[in-house]
Coordinates of C-alpha atoms and ligand atoms in Angstrom, one line a residue:
M28 CA 25.1 54.3 -45.3
K29 CA 23.5 57.3 -43.3
S30 CA 25.5 58.6 -40.5
R31 CA 23.1 57.4 -38.0
D32 CA 23.9 53.9 -39.1
M33 CA 27.8 54.3 -38.4
P34 CA 29.3 52.2 -36.0
A35 CA 29.7 54.2 -32.8
C36 CA 33.5 54.2 -32.6
I37 CA 34.0 56.3 -35.8
Q38 CA 31.5 59.2 -34.7
P39 CA 33.5 62.0 -34.2
A40 CA 31.7 62.6 -30.6
C41 CA 33.6 59.6 -29.3
I42 CA 36.9 61.1 -29.9
Q43 CA 38.5 62.6 -26.8
D44 CA 41.8 64.1 -27.8
E45 CA 41.4 67.7 -29.1
R46 CA 44.2 67.4 -31.6
S47 CA 43.3 64.0 -32.8
R48 CA 39.6 65.0 -32.8
T49 CA 40.5 67.7 -35.5
A50 CA 42.5 65.2 -37.4
I51 CA 39.6 62.6 -37.4
Q52 CA 37.2 65.4 -38.1
R53 CA 39.1 66.2 -41.0
T54 CA 39.3 62.7 -42.3
A55 CA 36.0 61.5 -41.0
P56 CA 34.0 62.7 -44.1
I57 CA 36.5 60.8 -46.6
V58 CA 36.2 57.6 -44.3
I59 CA 32.3 57.7 -44.4
V60 CA 32.3 58.6 -48.0
L61 CA 34.6 55.4 -48.6
L62 CA 32.4 53.2 -46.3
A63 CA 29.4 54.4 -48.0
W64 CA 30.6 53.6 -51.5
L65 CA 32.8 50.7 -51.1
L66 CA 30.2 48.0 -50.1
P67 CA 31.2 44.2 -50.4
G68 CA 30.6 43.9 -54.1
G69 CA 33.6 45.7 -55.3
L70 CA 31.7 48.4 -57.1
P71 CA 30.9 51.6 -55.5
A72 CA 27.3 51.3 -54.0
A73 CA 25.8 53.9 -56.5
E74 CA 27.2 52.2 -59.5
R75 CA 25.7 48.9 -58.6
P76 CA 22.3 48.7 -60.5
N77 CA 19.1 47.3 -59.3
I78 CA 18.2 44.1 -61.1
L79 CA 14.7 43.3 -62.3
F80 CA 14.5 39.8 -63.8
I81 CA 11.0 39.3 -65.4
F82 CA 10.9 35.9 -66.1
A83 CA 8.1 33.9 -68.1
D84 CA 7.3 30.4 -68.5
D85 CA 7.2 29.0 -72.0
L86 CA 7.2 32.3 -73.6
T87 CA 8.4 32.2 -77.3
C88 CA 9.9 34.5 -79.7
Q89 CA 7.1 33.8 -82.2
A90 CA 4.5 35.4 -79.7
L91 CA 6.3 38.8 -79.3
S92 CA 6.1 41.7 -82.0
S93 CA 9.6 42.8 -80.7
F94 CA 11.1 39.5 -82.1
G95 CA 8.7 39.4 -85.1
D96 CA 7.1 36.3 -86.8
H97 CA 5.7 36.2 -90.3
R98 CA 2.4 35.4 -88.7
Q99 CA 2.3 38.7 -86.7
L100 CA 0.5 36.7 -83.9
L101 CA 0.3 39.3 -81.3
D102 CA 1.2 43.1 -80.5
T103 CA 3.2 43.3 -77.3
P104 CA 3.8 47.1 -76.9
Y105 CA 5.0 46.9 -73.3
I106 CA 7.6 44.3 -74.0
D107 CA 8.6 45.9 -77.2
R108 CA 9.5 49.1 -75.0
L109 CA 12.3 47.0 -73.7
A110 CA 13.5 46.1 -77.0
R111 CA 13.1 49.9 -78.2
E112 CA 15.1 51.1 -75.1
G113 CA 17.4 48.1 -74.7
M114 CA 18.9 45.2 -76.5
R115 CA 17.4 42.3 -78.0
F116 CA 19.3 39.0 -78.3
D117 CA 18.4 37.0 -81.2
R118 CA 20.0 33.8 -80.1
C119 CA 19.7 33.4 -76.4
L120 CA 19.7 29.3 -76.3
V121 CA 18.8 27.2 -73.7
T122 CA 20.8 24.1 -72.7
N123 CA 18.2 21.5 -71.7
S124 CA 14.7 22.8 -72.9
I125 CA 12.2 22.5 -69.7
C126 CA 11.3 24.3 -66.9
G127 CA 13.1 23.3 -63.8
P128 CA 16.5 22.4 -65.4
S129 CA 16.4 26.0 -67.1
R130 CA 15.7 27.5 -63.6
A131 CA 18.4 25.4 -62.0
T132 CA 20.8 26.3 -64.7
I133 CA 20.0 30.2 -64.4
L134 CA 20.5 30.1 -60.6
T135 CA 23.9 28.2 -60.8
G136 CA 25.3 29.1 -64.1
K137 CA 25.8 25.4 -64.6
Y138 CA 24.5 22.5 -67.0
S139 CA 22.1 20.2 -65.7
H140 CA 24.8 17.3 -65.3
K141 CA 26.5 19.8 -62.9
N142 CA 23.7 21.2 -60.8
G143 CA 22.0 17.8 -60.8
F144 CA 18.5 19.0 -61.8
Y145 CA 17.9 16.9 -64.9
N146 CA 14.1 16.8 -65.4
N147 CA 10.9 17.9 -63.8
S148 CA 9.9 14.4 -62.9
T149 CA 12.2 13.0 -60.3
S150 CA 14.8 15.9 -59.8
S151 CA 14.8 18.2 -56.7
F152 CA 17.2 21.3 -56.5
D153 CA 20.1 20.9 -54.3
S154 CA 19.6 24.3 -52.5
S155 CA 23.0 24.0 -50.8
Q156 CA 24.6 25.0 -54.1
T157 CA 26.1 28.3 -54.8
T158 CA 23.7 30.4 -56.7
F159 CA 23.9 34.0 -57.9
P160 CA 21.0 35.3 -55.6
K161 CA 23.0 34.0 -52.5
L162 CA 26.4 35.8 -53.9
L163 CA 24.3 38.9 -54.5
Q164 CA 22.7 38.7 -51.0
G165 CA 26.3 38.3 -49.7
A166 CA 27.3 41.3 -51.6
G167 CA 24.7 43.6 -50.0
Y168 CA 21.9 43.3 -52.3
Q169 CA 18.3 42.7 -50.9
T170 CA 17.0 39.7 -52.8
A171 CA 13.3 38.7 -53.7
V172 CA 11.7 36.0 -55.6
I173 CA 7.9 36.1 -56.4
G174 CA 6.0 33.8 -58.6
K175 CA 6.9 30.4 -60.1
W176 CA 9.8 28.6 -58.5
H177 CA 9.2 24.8 -59.6
L178 CA 12.5 23.5 -58.2
V179 CA 10.8 21.3 -55.4
S180 CA 13.0 22.4 -52.5
D181 CA 12.6 25.9 -50.9
P182 CA 14.2 29.0 -52.2
T183 CA 17.4 29.9 -50.8
G184 CA 19.4 33.1 -51.2
F185 CA 16.4 35.2 -50.8
D186 CA 15.5 37.8 -48.1
H187 CA 11.8 37.4 -49.3
W188 CA 10.1 34.9 -51.3
H189 CA 6.6 34.3 -52.2
V190 CA 6.1 31.3 -54.6
L191 CA 3.6 29.2 -56.3
P192 CA 3.8 25.7 -55.2
G193 CA 5.0 23.1 -57.9
Q194 CA 3.5 24.3 -61.5
G195 CA 1.1 26.7 -59.8
I196 CA -2.3 27.5 -61.3
Y197 CA -4.0 30.2 -63.2
Y198 CA -7.0 31.3 -61.0
N199 CA -6.7 31.9 -57.2
P200 CA -3.5 30.5 -56.9
P201 CA -2.5 29.2 -53.5
M202 CA 1.3 30.4 -52.7
I203 CA 3.9 30.0 -50.2
R204 CA 5.4 32.9 -48.4
M205 CA 8.5 32.3 -46.6
G206 CA 7.2 28.9 -45.7
E207 CA 3.8 29.7 -45.0
K208 CA 0.8 28.9 -47.0
M209 CA -1.2 31.6 -48.4
E210 CA -4.7 31.9 -50.1
H211 CA -4.9 34.2 -53.0
R212 CA -7.9 35.4 -55.1
G213 CA -7.4 36.6 -58.7
Y214 CA -5.5 35.9 -61.9
V215 CA -1.8 34.5 -61.5
T216 CA -0.1 37.1 -63.6
D217 CA -1.9 39.9 -62.2
L218 CA -1.1 38.6 -58.6
I219 CA 2.3 38.0 -59.2
T220 CA 2.8 41.5 -60.4
E221 CA 0.7 42.9 -57.7
L222 CA 3.2 41.1 -55.0
S223 CA 6.1 42.3 -56.8
L224 CA 4.9 46.0 -56.8
Q225 CA 4.2 45.4 -53.1
W226 CA 7.7 44.4 -52.4
L227 CA 9.1 47.0 -54.2
A228 CA 6.9 49.5 -52.2
G229 CA 8.4 48.1 -49.0
R230 CA 11.9 47.5 -49.9
D231 CA 15.0 49.2 -48.3
R232 CA 15.8 52.2 -50.6
D233 CA 19.3 52.3 -49.2
R234 CA 20.4 49.2 -50.9
P235 CA 20.4 47.8 -54.4
F236 CA 18.0 44.9 -55.2
L237 CA 17.4 41.8 -57.1
L238 CA 13.8 41.2 -57.7
M239 CA 12.9 38.1 -59.7
T240 CA 9.4 38.2 -60.9
Q241 CA 8.6 34.8 -62.1
H242 CA 5.6 34.3 -64.0
K243 CA 3.5 31.1 -64.4
A244 CA 2.2 32.2 -67.8
P245 CA 1.9 31.2 -70.7
H246 CA 2.5 27.7 -69.6
R247 CA 0.0 25.0 -70.2
E248 CA -3.0 24.8 -70.3
W249 CA -2.8 28.4 -71.5
S250 CA -5.7 30.0 -69.5
P251 CA -6.1 33.8 -70.2
P252 CA -7.5 36.0 -67.7
T253 CA -11.4 36.1 -68.2
R254 CA -11.2 39.8 -69.0
L255 CA -9.3 38.9 -72.2
L256 CA -11.5 36.0 -73.5
G257 CA -12.3 36.7 -77.1
W258 CA -9.6 39.4 -77.3
D259 CA -8.8 38.2 -80.9
A260 CA -12.6 38.6 -82.3
D261 CA -12.2 35.1 -83.4
R262 CA -9.5 35.6 -85.7
V263 CA -8.4 32.7 -87.9
Y264 CA -4.5 32.4 -87.5
P265 CA -2.0 32.0 -90.3
E266 CA -0.5 28.6 -89.9
P267 CA 3.1 27.7 -89.5
A268 CA 4.7 26.1 -92.8
T269 CA 5.2 22.9 -91.0
L270 CA 1.8 22.5 -89.2
F271 CA 1.5 19.1 -91.1
D272 CA 5.1 18.2 -91.1
D273 CA 5.3 14.3 -91.8
F274 CA 8.8 14.1 -90.3
S275 CA 9.9 12.0 -93.5
G276 CA 13.7 11.4 -93.7
R277 CA 14.2 12.2 -90.3
S278 CA 14.9 10.4 -86.9
R279 CA 11.9 8.3 -85.8
A280 CA 12.5 10.1 -82.5
L281 CA 10.5 13.0 -84.0
A282 CA 7.5 11.1 -85.6
D283 CA 7.3 9.0 -82.3
H284 CA 6.6 12.3 -80.3
D285 CA 3.5 12.7 -77.9
M286 CA 3.0 16.3 -78.3
G287 CA 0.9 16.9 -81.2
L288 CA -2.0 19.2 -81.7
L289 CA -3.6 16.0 -83.2
R290 CA -2.3 13.3 -81.0
T291 CA -1.9 14.8 -77.5
F292 CA -4.2 17.7 -76.9
T293 CA -6.7 17.0 -74.0
P294 CA -10.2 18.4 -73.3
L295 CA -8.6 20.8 -70.7
D296 CA -6.1 22.0 -73.6
S297 CA -9.1 22.3 -75.7
K298 CA -11.2 24.2 -73.0
F299 CA -13.8 21.6 -73.2
V300 CA -13.7 21.6 -69.5
P301 CA -13.0 24.7 -67.2
P302 CA -9.9 24.5 -65.1
P303 CA -10.8 22.9 -61.7
E304 CA -10.0 25.9 -59.7
I305 CA -12.0 28.6 -61.5
D306 CA -15.2 29.9 -59.9
G307 CA -17.7 32.5 -59.3
A308 CA -18.0 35.5 -61.9
D309 CA -14.8 34.1 -63.7
L310 CA -16.5 30.7 -64.3
A311 CA -19.5 32.4 -65.6
A312 CA -17.5 34.5 -68.1
W313 CA -15.4 31.3 -68.9
N314 CA -18.6 29.6 -70.0
A315 CA -20.1 32.6 -71.7
Y316 CA -17.1 32.6 -74.0
Y317 CA -16.2 28.9 -74.4
E318 CA -19.5 27.1 -74.2
P319 CA -21.0 28.5 -77.7
R320 CA -17.9 27.7 -79.4
N321 CA -17.6 24.4 -78.2
A322 CA -21.1 23.7 -79.0
A323 CA -20.3 24.9 -82.8
F324 CA -17.3 22.4 -82.5
R325 CA -19.4 19.7 -81.5
E326 CA -21.8 20.4 -84.4
A327 CA -19.3 20.5 -87.0
E328 CA -17.2 17.6 -85.7
P329 CA -14.0 18.4 -87.5
Q330 CA -11.7 15.4 -88.2
G331 CA -8.1 15.1 -89.4
D332 CA -6.5 18.3 -90.8
A333 CA -9.7 20.2 -89.9
L334 CA -9.4 19.1 -86.3
V335 CA -5.7 20.1 -86.2
R336 CA -6.7 23.6 -87.6
W337 CA -9.7 24.1 -85.0
R338 CA -7.2 23.2 -82.1
Y339 CA -4.5 25.4 -83.7
N340 CA -6.8 28.4 -83.5
R341 CA -8.0 27.6 -79.9
Y342 CA -4.7 27.2 -78.8
M343 CA -3.4 30.6 -80.3
H344 CA -6.4 32.5 -78.7
D345 CA -5.5 31.1 -75.4
Y346 CA -1.6 30.9 -75.4
L347 CA -1.4 34.4 -76.9
G348 CA -4.1 35.8 -74.4
C349 CA -1.9 34.7 -71.7
V350 CA 1.0 36.4 -73.4
K351 CA -1.1 39.6 -73.6
A352 CA -1.9 39.6 -70.0
L353 CA 1.9 39.1 -69.3
D354 CA 2.5 42.1 -71.7
E355 CA 0.1 44.4 -69.7
N356 CA 1.8 43.4 -66.4
V357 CA 5.2 43.9 -67.8
G358 CA 3.9 47.4 -68.5
R359 CA 2.8 47.9 -65.0
I360 CA 6.0 46.9 -63.4
L361 CA 7.9 49.3 -65.9
D362 CA 5.5 52.1 -65.2
Q363 CA 6.2 51.7 -61.3
L364 CA 10.0 51.9 -62.0
D365 CA 9.4 55.2 -63.9
Q366 CA 7.1 56.6 -61.0
E367 CA 9.6 56.0 -58.4
G368 CA 12.2 57.6 -60.5
I369 CA 14.4 54.3 -60.4
A370 CA 14.2 53.1 -64.1
K371 CA 17.7 54.7 -64.7
D372 CA 19.1 52.7 -61.9
T373 CA 17.6 49.6 -62.6
V374 CA 18.7 46.8 -65.1
V375 CA 15.4 45.1 -66.6
V376 CA 15.9 41.6 -67.8
L377 CA 13.2 39.9 -69.7
A378 CA 13.6 36.0 -70.6
S379 CA 11.8 32.8 -70.4
D380 CA 12.8 29.2 -69.3
Q381 CA 12.7 28.3 -72.9
G382 CA 10.9 28.7 -76.1
F383 CA 7.8 26.9 -77.4
F384 CA 6.3 25.5 -80.4
L385 CA 3.2 27.3 -81.7
G386 CA 2.1 24.7 -84.2
E387 CA 5.4 24.2 -85.9
H388 CA 5.8 20.5 -86.7
G389 CA 2.1 20.0 -85.6
W390 CA 3.2 20.5 -81.9
F391 CA 2.9 22.5 -78.8
D392 CA 5.4 22.1 -75.8
K393 CA 9.1 22.5 -76.0
R394 CA 12.1 20.0 -75.3
W395 CA 13.6 19.5 -78.7
I396 CA 16.9 21.1 -79.7
L397 CA 14.8 22.7 -82.7
E398 CA 14.7 26.5 -83.0
E399 CA 11.4 27.2 -81.4
S400 CA 12.0 25.6 -78.4
L401 CA 15.8 26.0 -78.0
R402 CA 15.7 29.8 -78.5
T403 CA 14.4 31.9 -75.7
P404 CA 13.4 35.6 -75.7
L405 CA 16.0 37.7 -74.0
L406 CA 15.6 41.6 -73.7
V407 CA 18.0 43.7 -71.6
R408 CA 17.4 47.4 -70.7
W409 CA 20.2 48.8 -69.0
P410 CA 20.2 52.8 -69.0
G411 CA 23.5 54.1 -69.9
R412 CA 25.0 50.8 -71.2
T413 CA 22.6 49.2 -73.8
P414 CA 22.3 51.2 -76.8
A415 CA 18.6 51.7 -77.3
G416 CA 17.0 49.7 -80.0
S417 CA 20.3 47.5 -80.3
R418 CA 20.5 44.0 -81.3
C419 CA 22.8 41.2 -80.5
E420 CA 23.1 38.0 -82.8
K421 CA 25.8 36.3 -80.7
I422 CA 25.1 33.0 -79.0
V423 CA 24.4 33.4 -75.2
S424 CA 22.6 31.0 -73.1
L425 CA 20.9 30.6 -69.8
I426 CA 24.4 29.2 -68.2
D427 CA 25.6 33.1 -68.8
F428 CA 22.8 34.7 -66.6
A429 CA 24.5 34.1 -63.3
P430 CA 27.9 35.4 -64.4
T431 CA 26.2 38.4 -66.1
F432 CA 24.2 39.3 -63.0
L433 CA 27.3 39.1 -60.7
E434 CA 29.4 41.3 -63.2
M435 CA 26.5 43.8 -63.2
A436 CA 26.8 44.0 -59.4
G437 CA 30.5 44.0 -59.5
A438 CA 30.7 40.7 -57.6
P439 CA 33.3 38.0 -58.5
V440 CA 32.1 35.1 -60.4
P441 CA 33.0 31.7 -59.2
S442 CA 35.3 29.7 -61.5
E443 CA 32.8 26.9 -61.1
M444 CA 30.3 28.7 -63.1
Q445 CA 30.1 27.3 -66.7
G446 CA 28.7 30.2 -68.3
R447 CA 30.4 33.6 -69.3
S448 CA 29.1 37.1 -68.5
F449 CA 27.6 38.8 -71.5
V450 CA 28.1 42.3 -69.8
P451 CA 30.5 43.2 -72.6
L452 CA 28.0 42.3 -75.4
L453 CA 25.5 44.7 -73.6
S454 CA 27.6 47.7 -74.2
G455 CA 28.0 46.4 -78.0
K456 CA 31.6 45.0 -77.6
T457 CA 32.1 41.3 -78.6
P458 CA 35.1 39.7 -76.8
P459 CA 37.4 38.2 -79.7
D460 CA 36.9 34.8 -78.2
W461 CA 33.2 34.9 -77.6
R462 CA 31.7 31.5 -78.4
T463 CA 30.6 30.4 -81.8
S464 CA 29.1 27.0 -80.5
L465 CA 27.1 25.5 -77.5
Y466 CA 26.4 22.3 -75.9
Y467 CA 22.9 21.0 -75.6
R468 CA 21.5 17.9 -73.5
Y469 CA 17.9 16.9 -72.9
Y470 CA 16.9 14.0 -70.8
E471 CA 13.2 13.7 -69.6
F472 CA 11.8 10.6 -71.2
P473 CA 9.3 8.9 -72.0
L474 CA 6.8 11.0 -70.0
P475 CA 5.4 13.5 -70.5
H476 CA 5.8 14.1 -74.1
R477 CA 7.7 10.8 -75.5
V478 CA 10.7 13.3 -76.4
R479 CA 13.8 11.1 -76.7
P480 CA 16.8 11.9 -74.9
H481 CA 19.3 13.9 -77.1
L482 CA 22.4 15.8 -77.2
G483 CA 24.2 17.9 -79.7
V484 CA 26.2 21.0 -80.7
I485 CA 24.7 24.1 -82.0
T486 CA 26.5 26.7 -84.1
D487 CA 25.2 29.8 -85.9
R488 CA 24.2 27.7 -89.0
Y489 CA 24.5 24.0 -88.1
K490 CA 23.3 21.5 -85.6
L491 CA 24.7 17.9 -85.2
V492 CA 22.2 15.9 -82.9
H493 CA 22.2 12.6 -81.3
Y494 CA 18.8 10.9 -80.5
E495 CA 18.8 7.8 -78.3
G496 CA 16.5 5.4 -76.5
S497 CA 13.9 3.0 -76.9
G498 CA 14.8 1.7 -80.3
V499 CA 16.4 4.9 -81.6
D500 CA 20.1 5.7 -82.0
D501 CA 20.2 8.3 -84.7
W502 CA 22.3 11.3 -85.7
E503 CA 20.9 14.4 -87.7
L504 CA 22.7 17.2 -89.2
L505 CA 20.6 20.4 -89.6
D506 CA 21.5 23.1 -91.8
R507 CA 19.5 26.3 -91.0
Q508 CA 20.8 28.4 -93.8
I509 CA 19.5 25.9 -96.4
D510 CA 16.5 24.7 -94.5
P511 CA 15.4 27.3 -91.9
L512 CA 12.3 25.2 -91.0
E513 CA 14.6 22.3 -89.9
T514 CA 12.8 19.6 -91.9
K515 CA 15.6 17.9 -93.5
N516 CA 18.4 15.7 -92.4
F517 CA 21.8 16.5 -94.0
L518 CA 24.0 13.8 -92.5
D519 CA 24.5 11.8 -95.7
E520 CA 24.8 14.7 -97.9
P521 CA 28.3 14.7 -99.7
G522 CA 28.2 18.4 -99.7
H523 CA 28.1 18.4 -95.8
A524 CA 30.9 15.7 -95.3
D525 CA 33.6 18.3 -94.2
V526 CA 31.0 20.3 -92.0
L527 CA 29.9 16.9 -90.5
R528 CA 33.5 16.1 -89.3
E529 CA 34.0 19.6 -87.9
L530 CA 30.9 19.2 -85.9
Q531 CA 32.0 15.8 -84.7
S532 CA 35.3 17.0 -83.1
E533 CA 33.5 20.4 -81.9
L534 CA 30.9 18.3 -80.2
A535 CA 33.8 16.1 -78.5
R536 CA 35.6 19.2 -77.7
L537 CA 32.5 20.8 -76.0
Q538 CA 31.8 17.5 -74.1
A539 CA 35.3 17.7 -72.7
E540 CA 34.9 21.4 -71.9
V541 CA 31.8 21.1 -69.9
D542 CA 32.8 17.9 -68.5
D543 CA 30.0 15.6 -69.5
L544 CA 31.8 12.5 -70.3
T545 CA 30.2 10.0 -67.8
P546 CA 26.9 8.5 -68.3
P547 CA 24.0 10.3 -66.6
P548 CA 22.4 8.5 -63.6
R549 CA 19.3 6.4 -64.7
T550 CA 17.3 9.0 -62.5
A551 CA 18.1 11.7 -65.1
F552 CA 15.7 10.3 -67.5
G553 CA 12.5 10.9 -65.4
R554 CA 9.7 8.8 -64.1
A555 CA 10.1 5.8 -65.9
P556 CA 13.3 3.7 -66.0
F557 CA 15.2 4.3 -69.2
P558 CA 15.3 2.6 -71.7
E559 CA 14.5 -1.0 -71.1
E560 CA 11.1 -0.8 -69.9
V561 CA 9.5 1.2 -72.6
D562 CA 8.0 -0.3 -75.6
P563 CA 9.0 1.6 -78.7
T564 CA 6.1 0.1 -80.7
A565 CA 3.3 1.1 -78.4
P566 CA 1.2 4.1 -79.9
A567 CA 1.0 7.3 -78.2
T568 CA -2.2 7.5 -76.2
P569 CA -4.2 10.6 -75.7
R570 CA -4.6 11.3 -71.9
Q571 CA -7.8 12.2 -70.3
P572 CA -8.0 15.4 -68.3
R573 CA -6.9 15.1 -64.9
R574 CA -6.7 17.1 -61.7
R575 CA -3.3 18.6 -61.1
K576 CA -0.8 16.8 -58.6
A577 CA -0.7 18.8 -55.4
G578 CA 2.4 21.0 -55.6
Ligands
SGN10 C1 4.3 19.8 -67.1 C2 5.1 20.4 -68.3 C3 4.6 20.3 -69.6 C4 3.6 19.0 -70.1 C5 2.8 18.6 -68.7 C6 2.2 17.3 -69.0 N1 5.9 21.5 -68.1 O1 3.4 20.9 -66.9 O2 5.5 20.3 -70.5 O3 2.7 19.4 -71.0 O4 3.5 18.7 -67.4 O5 1.4 16.9 -68.2 S1 7.1 21.8 -67.4 O6 7.1 23.1 -66.8 O7 6.9 20.7 -66.2 O8 8.2 21.5 -68.1 S2 0.7 15.4 -68.1 O9 -0.2 15.5 -67.0 O10 0.0 15.4 -69.5 O11 1.7 14.4 -68.2
CA11 CA1 8.8 26.3 -69.0

């Protein structure tokens, strides 16, 4: 607080009595200093860091060189910088692996059954709930969210919001700024960064900030900026070992999916047709890149495995091109912190709403409790706290983000939040009672990808999963140590009998702990009623390209 902002009654000039003026004059600097430092969060203002939350959509660890994948799919030097200068979390797990539910969980620190946002089909976020941005705002932070929101109701708890309607689109995306519709030209990831930089430039420099820069990329249909088309020089990508998984010995829930490169990929996914919103020079560049390659595809007419391989390579070019653009934009925003000299006062957190399959099990998309979609990248750079280049292997989760941000700001964490602050982990200290298991529950079925509702318990090594609905009622026990690719069910293995019993009781304990003991409402399951009206024998049908719903 500057002296010109002080309430008049504590300005020395309003004191009449000579003796008391002397006394007040003596103590005033102390009072001013106390007022300036003891802002409502409990921590002195100067110790309350800015928080820059860079959030991606469907960004997966396999695509980041800082996390490493044997395929070495992409170099992400700017995101790697956060890993080099901060902490990498190897097991940040989500609790319901889709977009809106993850966002609601991050904001509230609660599971879907507590915050009411179960799926992307029928849920709408109850914005009267307590969220960490509201609490930070109340504690004196200036708060902003820019980019993808995807929670149906308008953002609350932000001094400034400028968001994509619904899913948002890649090129020339319309946006909504504080309730007002705005037209924009350009590529969505560049634009969200640009708007974030503008907000940073115009912020109040006397207060700490929370800036949530939330990207659409690399969400389906994975449209890179036209400047990056052909960035990979037509590389033939190494394949994941499970590209042709036949799901033998597993629950029918897995085989009955509708998210396969063979079964589900649409002409829009394949880039046989341009995204409806692209125009002008971008459309010309788009056609110049895709058309000759599409013509070669038509000429070759690949079928079966060859078709899967062709789609996998196109998918990698497009998805990774989106990630490359994201990486460049992370670099831009980190540079800005350096240029302003505020990097040392700013915690930077990079994460995604879940992971994603990059051809593993023949899939794209997310949703399953399996590693690729369960795990989300998490990098945290907190100068003076996180040891540079450090790694944490403990299980943390999206339910922990709200408590963590609040503790960073010195604000109290409401007891109703179900997560736990991982601030101690950031300093390299593991509380002795840190969790060794996590509860997971996914609901949305049957659309859009025919992933059966399932729930389970996850430990460092094992998972016990229950799939149910539409003719399926199966349990699976996965053992990542013996079977890291998660292709085998150990449920009936005699050697796993003790583990099974332990996991069963751990699951029951967690369900009681998170208070998920009553059946979810029918609306939890999405667009179609669950489960009676779904024909379990119906084959999955490939969908036609469609225009996006107005968001
Ligand atoms: C949303 C989902 C995607 C899904 C499409 C399907 N993302 O975009 O997972 O592929 O719908 O659309 S999410 O952010 O909402 O989770 S459809 O038109 O083919 O049904
Ligand atoms: Ca997502």
